[in-house]
């Protein structure tokens, strides 16, 4: 009888742990979805292959590290997969507003870097990846996007200067 009670308690404990873990994963997935929406990608309006790709990437990241899947990196990876990588299906659908989305994304990335205190090299490398795509040799430089890049760099630099002053005071 005592063994049955112990087994029931252990089973209940494992069940509660599984429920909490699934709830944590659901929360992370919704944060990633919100982050993508900030970047200008509405998952509900994506073509099915893109939506599957985004879910696959996000789930992979959350499953790898359910405790602390980095929303910033995961959202960026999904964003790049949908808008930049030419091997993804239906890539041509995004060409028309590609520059506009990426331009907005630069400022969003810099703002995230500021709000979430993301380390400067991480945010800068994300900006450099975007700028390499935008200002590659096969494209002409777009002044609006260049202005967004400069604005994003200024935001990052001001955050870096603030952090430096705070650390040295």
PDB file of C-alpha atoms in Angstrom:
ATOM      1  CA  UNK A   1       0.000   0.000   0.000  1.00  0.00           C
ATOM      2  CA  UNK A   2       2.830   2.390   0.919  1.00  0.00           C
ATOM      3  CA  UNK A   3       4.598   1.577  -2.330  1.00  0.00           C
ATOM      4  CA  UNK A   4       1.451   2.417  -4.270  1.00  0.00           C
ATOM      5  CA  UNK A   5       1.228   5.813  -2.542  1.00  0.00           C
ATOM      6  CA  UNK A   6       4.893   6.519  -3.298  1.00  0.00           C
ATOM      7  CA  UNK A   7       4.441   5.559  -6.957  1.00  0.00           C
ATOM      8  CA  UNK A   8       1.350   7.800  -7.177  1.00  0.00           C
ATOM      9  CA  UNK A   9       3.245  10.752  -5.660  1.00  0.00           C
ATOM     10  CA  UNK A  10       6.175  10.276  -8.051  1.00  0.00           C
ATOM     11  CA  UNK A  11       3.817   9.986 -11.039  1.00  0.00           C
ATOM     12  CA  UNK A  12       1.968  13.140  -9.977  1.00  0.00           C
ATOM     13  CA  UNK A  13       5.280  14.974  -9.567  1.00  0.00           C
ATOM     14  CA  UNK A  14       6.453  13.931 -13.033  1.00  0.00           C
ATOM     15  CA  UNK A  15       3.103  14.934 -14.528  1.00  0.00           C
ATOM     16  CA  UNK A  16       3.276  18.399 -12.924  1.00  0.00           C
ATOM     17  CA  UNK A  17       6.852  18.841 -14.137  1.00  0.00           C
ATOM     18  CA  UNK A  18       5.839  17.934 -17.705  1.00  0.00           C
ATOM     19  CA  UNK A  19       2.908  20.353 -17.620  1.00  0.00           C
ATOM     20  CA  UNK A  20       5.137  23.194 -16.372  1.00  0.00           C
ATOM     21  CA  UNK A  21       7.765  22.418 -19.019  1.00  0.00           C
ATOM     22  CA  UNK A  22       5.139  22.482 -21.800  1.00  0.00           C
ATOM     23  CA  UNK A  23       3.736  25.751 -20.463  1.00  0.00           C
ATOM     24  CA  UNK A  24       7.246  27.254 -20.494  1.00  0.00           C
ATOM     25  CA  UNK A  25       7.757  26.109 -24.094  1.00  0.00           C
ATOM     26  CA  UNK A  26       4.402  27.586 -25.137  1.00  0.00           C
ATOM     27  CA  UNK A  27       5.352  30.896 -23.538  1.00  0.00           C
ATOM     28  CA  UNK A  28       8.678  30.936 -25.376  1.00  0.00           C
ATOM     29  CA  UNK A  29       7.009  30.119 -28.692  1.00  0.00           C
ATOM     30  CA  UNK A  30       4.540  32.981 -28.232  1.00  0.00           C
ATOM     31  CA  UNK A  31       7.411  35.356 -27.381  1.00  0.00           C
ATOM     32  CA  UNK A  32       9.181  34.319 -30.567  1.00  0.00           C
ATOM     33  CA  UNK A  33       5.961  34.876 -32.515  1.00  0.00           C
ATOM     34  CA  UNK A  34       5.593  38.359 -30.979  1.00  0.00           C
ATOM     35  CA  UNK A  35       9.207  39.161 -31.787  1.00  0.00           C
ATOM     36  CA  UNK A  36       8.670  38.141 -35.409  1.00  0.00           C
ATOM     37  CA  UNK A  37       5.589  40.352 -35.551  1.00  0.00           C
ATOM     38  CA  UNK A  38       7.771  43.260 -34.356  1.00  0.00           C
ATOM     39  CA  UNK A  39      10.077  42.498 -37.271  1.00  0.00           C
ATOM     40  CA  UNK A  40       7.168  42.739 -39.695  1.00  0.00           C
ATOM     41  CA  UNK A  41       6.375  39.045 -40.178  1.00  0.00           C
ATOM     42  CA  UNK A  42       2.850  37.921 -39.316  1.00  0.00           C
ATOM     43  CA  UNK A  43       3.004  34.136 -38.993  1.00  0.00           C
ATOM     44  CA  UNK A  44      -0.718  33.814 -39.703  1.00  0.00           C
ATOM     45  CA  UNK A  45      -0.271  35.397 -43.138  1.00  0.00           C
ATOM     46  CA  UNK A  46       2.832  33.464 -44.149  1.00  0.00           C
ATOM     47  CA  UNK A  47       2.566  30.871 -46.915  1.00  0.00           C
ATOM     48  CA  UNK A  48       2.380  27.348 -45.477  1.00  0.00           C
ATOM     49  CA  UNK A  49       6.005  26.374 -46.315  1.00  0.00           C
ATOM     50  CA  UNK A  50       7.328  29.497 -44.581  1.00  0.00           C
ATOM     51  CA  UNK A  51       5.078  29.019 -41.565  1.00  0.00           C
ATOM     52  CA  UNK A  52       6.317  25.427 -41.221  1.00  0.00           C
ATOM     53  CA  UNK A  53       9.926  26.599 -41.527  1.00  0.00           C
ATOM     54  CA  UNK A  54       9.461  29.226 -38.805  1.00  0.00           C
ATOM     55  CA  UNK A  55       7.774  26.719 -36.464  1.00  0.00           C
ATOM     56  CA  UNK A  56      10.519  24.170 -37.137  1.00  0.00           C
ATOM     57  CA  UNK A  57      13.317  26.631 -36.332  1.00  0.00           C
ATOM     58  CA  UNK A  58      11.576  27.986 -33.235  1.00  0.00           C
ATOM     59  CA  UNK A  59      10.700  24.517 -31.912  1.00  0.00           C
ATOM     60  CA  UNK A  60      14.248  23.305 -32.513  1.00  0.00           C
ATOM     61  CA  UNK A  61      15.672  26.199 -30.483  1.00  0.00           C
ATOM     62  CA  UNK A  62      13.134  25.813 -27.678  1.00  0.00           C
ATOM     63  CA  UNK A  63      13.656  22.035 -27.501  1.00  0.00           C
ATOM     64  CA  UNK A  64      17.437  22.468 -27.387  1.00  0.00           C
ATOM     65  CA  UNK A  65      17.204  24.781 -24.411  1.00  0.00           C
ATOM     66  CA  UNK A  66      13.683  25.000 -22.946  1.00  0.00           C
ATOM     67  CA  UNK A  67      14.906  26.933 -19.912  1.00  0.00           C
ATOM     68  CA  UNK A  68      16.451  29.804 -21.835  1.00  0.00           C
ATOM     69  CA  UNK A  69      15.883  29.679 -25.580  1.00  0.00           C
ATOM     70  CA  UNK A  70      17.103  33.086 -26.697  1.00  0.00           C
ATOM     71  CA  UNK A  71      14.103  34.873 -28.184  1.00  0.00           C
ATOM     72  CA  UNK A  72      16.308  37.456 -29.889  1.00  0.00           C
ATOM     73  CA  UNK A  73      18.478  34.938 -31.759  1.00  0.00           C
ATOM     74  CA  UNK A  74      15.591  32.620 -32.583  1.00  0.00           C
ATOM     75  CA  UNK A  75      13.443  35.431 -33.991  1.00  0.00           C
ATOM     76  CA  UNK A  76      16.373  36.678 -36.069  1.00  0.00           C
ATOM     77  CA  UNK A  77      17.074  33.195 -37.385  1.00  0.00           C
ATOM     78  CA  UNK A  78      13.410  32.818 -38.388  1.00  0.00           C
ATOM     79  CA  UNK A  79      13.433  36.289 -39.942  1.00  0.00           C
ATOM     80  CA  UNK A  80      16.528  35.501 -42.022  1.00  0.00           C
ATOM     81  CA  UNK A  81      15.069  32.143 -43.068  1.00  0.00           C
ATOM     82  CA  UNK A  82      11.877  33.750 -44.348  1.00  0.00           C
ATOM     83  CA  UNK A  83      13.151  36.957 -45.929  1.00  0.00           C
ATOM     84  CA  UNK A  84      16.785  36.477 -46.867  1.00  0.00           C
ATOM     85  CA  UNK A  85      17.777  32.895 -47.612  1.00  0.00           C
ATOM     86  CA  UNK A  86      17.132  32.370 -51.326  1.00  0.00           C
ATOM     87  CA  UNK A  87      16.836  28.595 -50.935  1.00  0.00           C
ATOM     88  CA  UNK A  88      13.563  28.872 -49.018  1.00  0.00           C
ATOM     89  CA  UNK A  89      10.346  28.320 -50.994  1.00  0.00           C
ATOM     90  CA  UNK A  90       8.352  31.295 -52.285  1.00  0.00           C
ATOM     91  CA  UNK A  91      11.356  33.597 -51.843  1.00  0.00           C
ATOM     92  CA  UNK A  92      10.207  35.859 -54.682  1.00  0.00           C
ATOM     93  CA  UNK A  93       7.041  36.771 -52.788  1.00  0.00           C
ATOM     94  CA  UNK A  94       9.139  38.778 -50.347  1.00  0.00           C
ATOM     95  CA  UNK A  95      11.335  40.641 -52.815  1.00  0.00           C
ATOM     96  CA  UNK A  96       9.004  43.642 -53.113  1.00  0.00           C
ATOM     97  CA  UNK A  97       8.947  44.554 -49.440  1.00  0.00           C
ATOM     98  CA  UNK A  98      12.264  42.919 -48.549  1.00  0.00           C
ATOM     99  CA  UNK A  99      14.154  46.196 -48.221  1.00  0.00           C
ATOM    100  CA  UNK A 100      11.395  47.848 -46.226  1.00  0.00           C
ATOM    101  CA  UNK A 101      11.209  44.943 -43.764  1.00  0.00           C
ATOM    102  CA  UNK A 102      14.960  44.749 -43.380  1.00  0.00           C
ATOM    103  CA  UNK A 103      15.208  48.489 -42.942  1.00  0.00           C
ATOM    104  CA  UNK A 104      12.654  48.361 -40.120  1.00  0.00           C
ATOM    105  CA  UNK A 105      14.357  45.300 -38.691  1.00  0.00           C
ATOM    106  CA  UNK A 106      17.642  47.153 -38.293  1.00  0.00           C
ATOM    107  CA  UNK A 107      16.033  49.690 -36.009  1.00  0.00           C
ATOM    108  CA  UNK A 108      14.082  46.969 -34.193  1.00  0.00           C
ATOM    109  CA  UNK A 109      17.281  44.988 -33.615  1.00  0.00           C
ATOM    110  CA  UNK A 110      19.040  48.026 -32.219  1.00  0.00           C
ATOM    111  CA  UNK A 111      16.049  48.854 -30.026  1.00  0.00           C
ATOM    112  CA  UNK A 112      15.949  45.274 -28.756  1.00  0.00           C
ATOM    113  CA  UNK A 113      19.635  45.548 -28.021  1.00  0.00           C
ATOM    114  CA  UNK A 114      18.887  48.606 -25.939  1.00  0.00           C
ATOM    115  CA  UNK A 115      15.763  47.336 -24.155  1.00  0.00           C
ATOM    116  CA  UNK A 116      16.968  43.815 -23.450  1.00  0.00           C
ATOM    117  CA  UNK A 117      20.578  44.781 -22.747  1.00  0.00           C
ATOM    118  CA  UNK A 118      21.861  42.466 -25.456  1.00  0.00           C
ATOM    119  CA  UNK A 119      25.624  42.584 -25.676  1.00  0.00           C
ATOM    120  CA  UNK A 120      26.890  45.035 -28.270  1.00  0.00           C
ATOM    121  CA  UNK A 121      28.830  42.495 -30.415  1.00  0.00           C
ATOM    122  CA  UNK A 122      25.734  40.282 -30.726  1.00  0.00           C
ATOM    123  CA  UNK A 123      23.495  43.116 -31.889  1.00  0.00           C
ATOM    124  CA  UNK A 124      26.200  44.520 -34.164  1.00  0.00           C
ATOM    125  CA  UNK A 125      26.789  41.168 -35.841  1.00  0.00           C
ATOM    126  CA  UNK A 126      23.044  40.951 -36.523  1.00  0.00           C
ATOM    127  CA  UNK A 127      23.156  44.413 -38.092  1.00  0.00           C
ATOM    128  CA  UNK A 128      26.207  43.481 -40.150  1.00  0.00           C
ATOM    129  CA  UNK A 129      24.434  40.375 -41.459  1.00  0.00           C
ATOM    130  CA  UNK A 130      21.522  42.537 -42.539  1.00  0.00           C
ATOM    131  CA  UNK A 131      23.725  45.180 -44.123  1.00  0.00           C
ATOM    132  CA  UNK A 132      25.773  42.559 -45.979  1.00  0.00           C
ATOM    133  CA  UNK A 133      22.544  41.327 -47.523  1.00  0.00           C
ATOM    134  CA  UNK A 134      21.302  44.819 -48.331  1.00  0.00           C
ATOM    135  CA  UNK A 135      24.490  46.402 -49.592  1.00  0.00           C
ATOM    136  CA  UNK A 136      25.935  43.379 -51.371  1.00  0.00           C
ATOM    137  CA  UNK A 137      27.728  43.876 -54.675  1.00  0.00           C
ATOM    138  CA  UNK A 138      24.623  42.959 -56.698  1.00  0.00           C
ATOM    139  CA  UNK A 139      22.440  45.701 -55.192  1.00  0.00           C
ATOM    140  CA  UNK A 140      22.571  49.446 -55.272  1.00  0.00           C
ATOM    141  CA  UNK A 141      22.613  51.214 -51.947  1.00  0.00           C
ATOM    142  CA  UNK A 142      19.194  52.434 -50.848  1.00  0.00           C
ATOM    143  CA  UNK A 143      19.366  55.752 -48.945  1.00  0.00           C
ATOM    144  CA  UNK A 144      16.402  54.939 -46.672  1.00  0.00           C
ATOM    145  CA  UNK A 145      17.961  51.640 -45.661  1.00  0.00           C
ATOM    146  CA  UNK A 146      21.368  53.246 -45.234  1.00  0.00           C
ATOM    147  CA  UNK A 147      19.765  55.841 -42.950  1.00  0.00           C
ATOM    148  CA  UNK A 148      18.140  53.058 -40.930  1.00  0.00           C
ATOM    149  CA  UNK A 149      21.496  51.323 -40.601  1.00  0.00           C
ATOM    150  CA  UNK A 150      23.131  54.547 -39.383  1.00  0.00           C
ATOM    151  CA  UNK A 151      20.263  55.147 -36.942  1.00  0.00           C
ATOM    152  CA  UNK A 152      20.550  51.598 -35.605  1.00  0.00           C
ATOM    153  CA  UNK A 153      24.318  51.941 -35.210  1.00  0.00           C
ATOM    154  CA  UNK A 154      23.824  55.213 -33.297  1.00  0.00           C
ATOM    155  CA  UNK A 155      21.352  53.534 -30.935  1.00  0.00           C
ATOM    156  CA  UNK A 156      23.821  50.703 -30.315  1.00  0.00           C
ATOM    157  CA  UNK A 157      26.699  53.119 -29.807  1.00  0.00           C
ATOM    158  CA  UNK A 158      24.724  55.211 -27.296  1.00  0.00           C
ATOM    159  CA  UNK A 159      23.844  52.046 -25.352  1.00  0.00           C
ATOM    160  CA  UNK A 160      27.487  50.992 -25.399  1.00  0.00           C
ATOM    161  CA  UNK A 161      28.605  54.430 -24.145  1.00  0.00           C
ATOM    162  CA  UNK A 162      25.943  54.390 -21.385  1.00  0.00           C
ATOM    163  CA  UNK A 163      27.030  50.922 -20.265  1.00  0.00           C
ATOM    164  CA  UNK A 164      30.695  51.950 -20.328  1.00  0.00           C
ATOM    165  CA  UNK A 165      29.974  55.047 -18.192  1.00  0.00           C
ATOM    166  CA  UNK A 166      27.880  52.997 -15.770  1.00  0.00           C
ATOM    167  CA  UNK A 167      30.600  50.376 -15.365  1.00  0.00           C
ATOM    168  CA  UNK A 168      33.349  52.941 -14.838  1.00  0.00           C
ATOM    169  CA  UNK A 169      31.512  55.236 -12.430  1.00  0.00           C
TER     170      UNK A 169
END
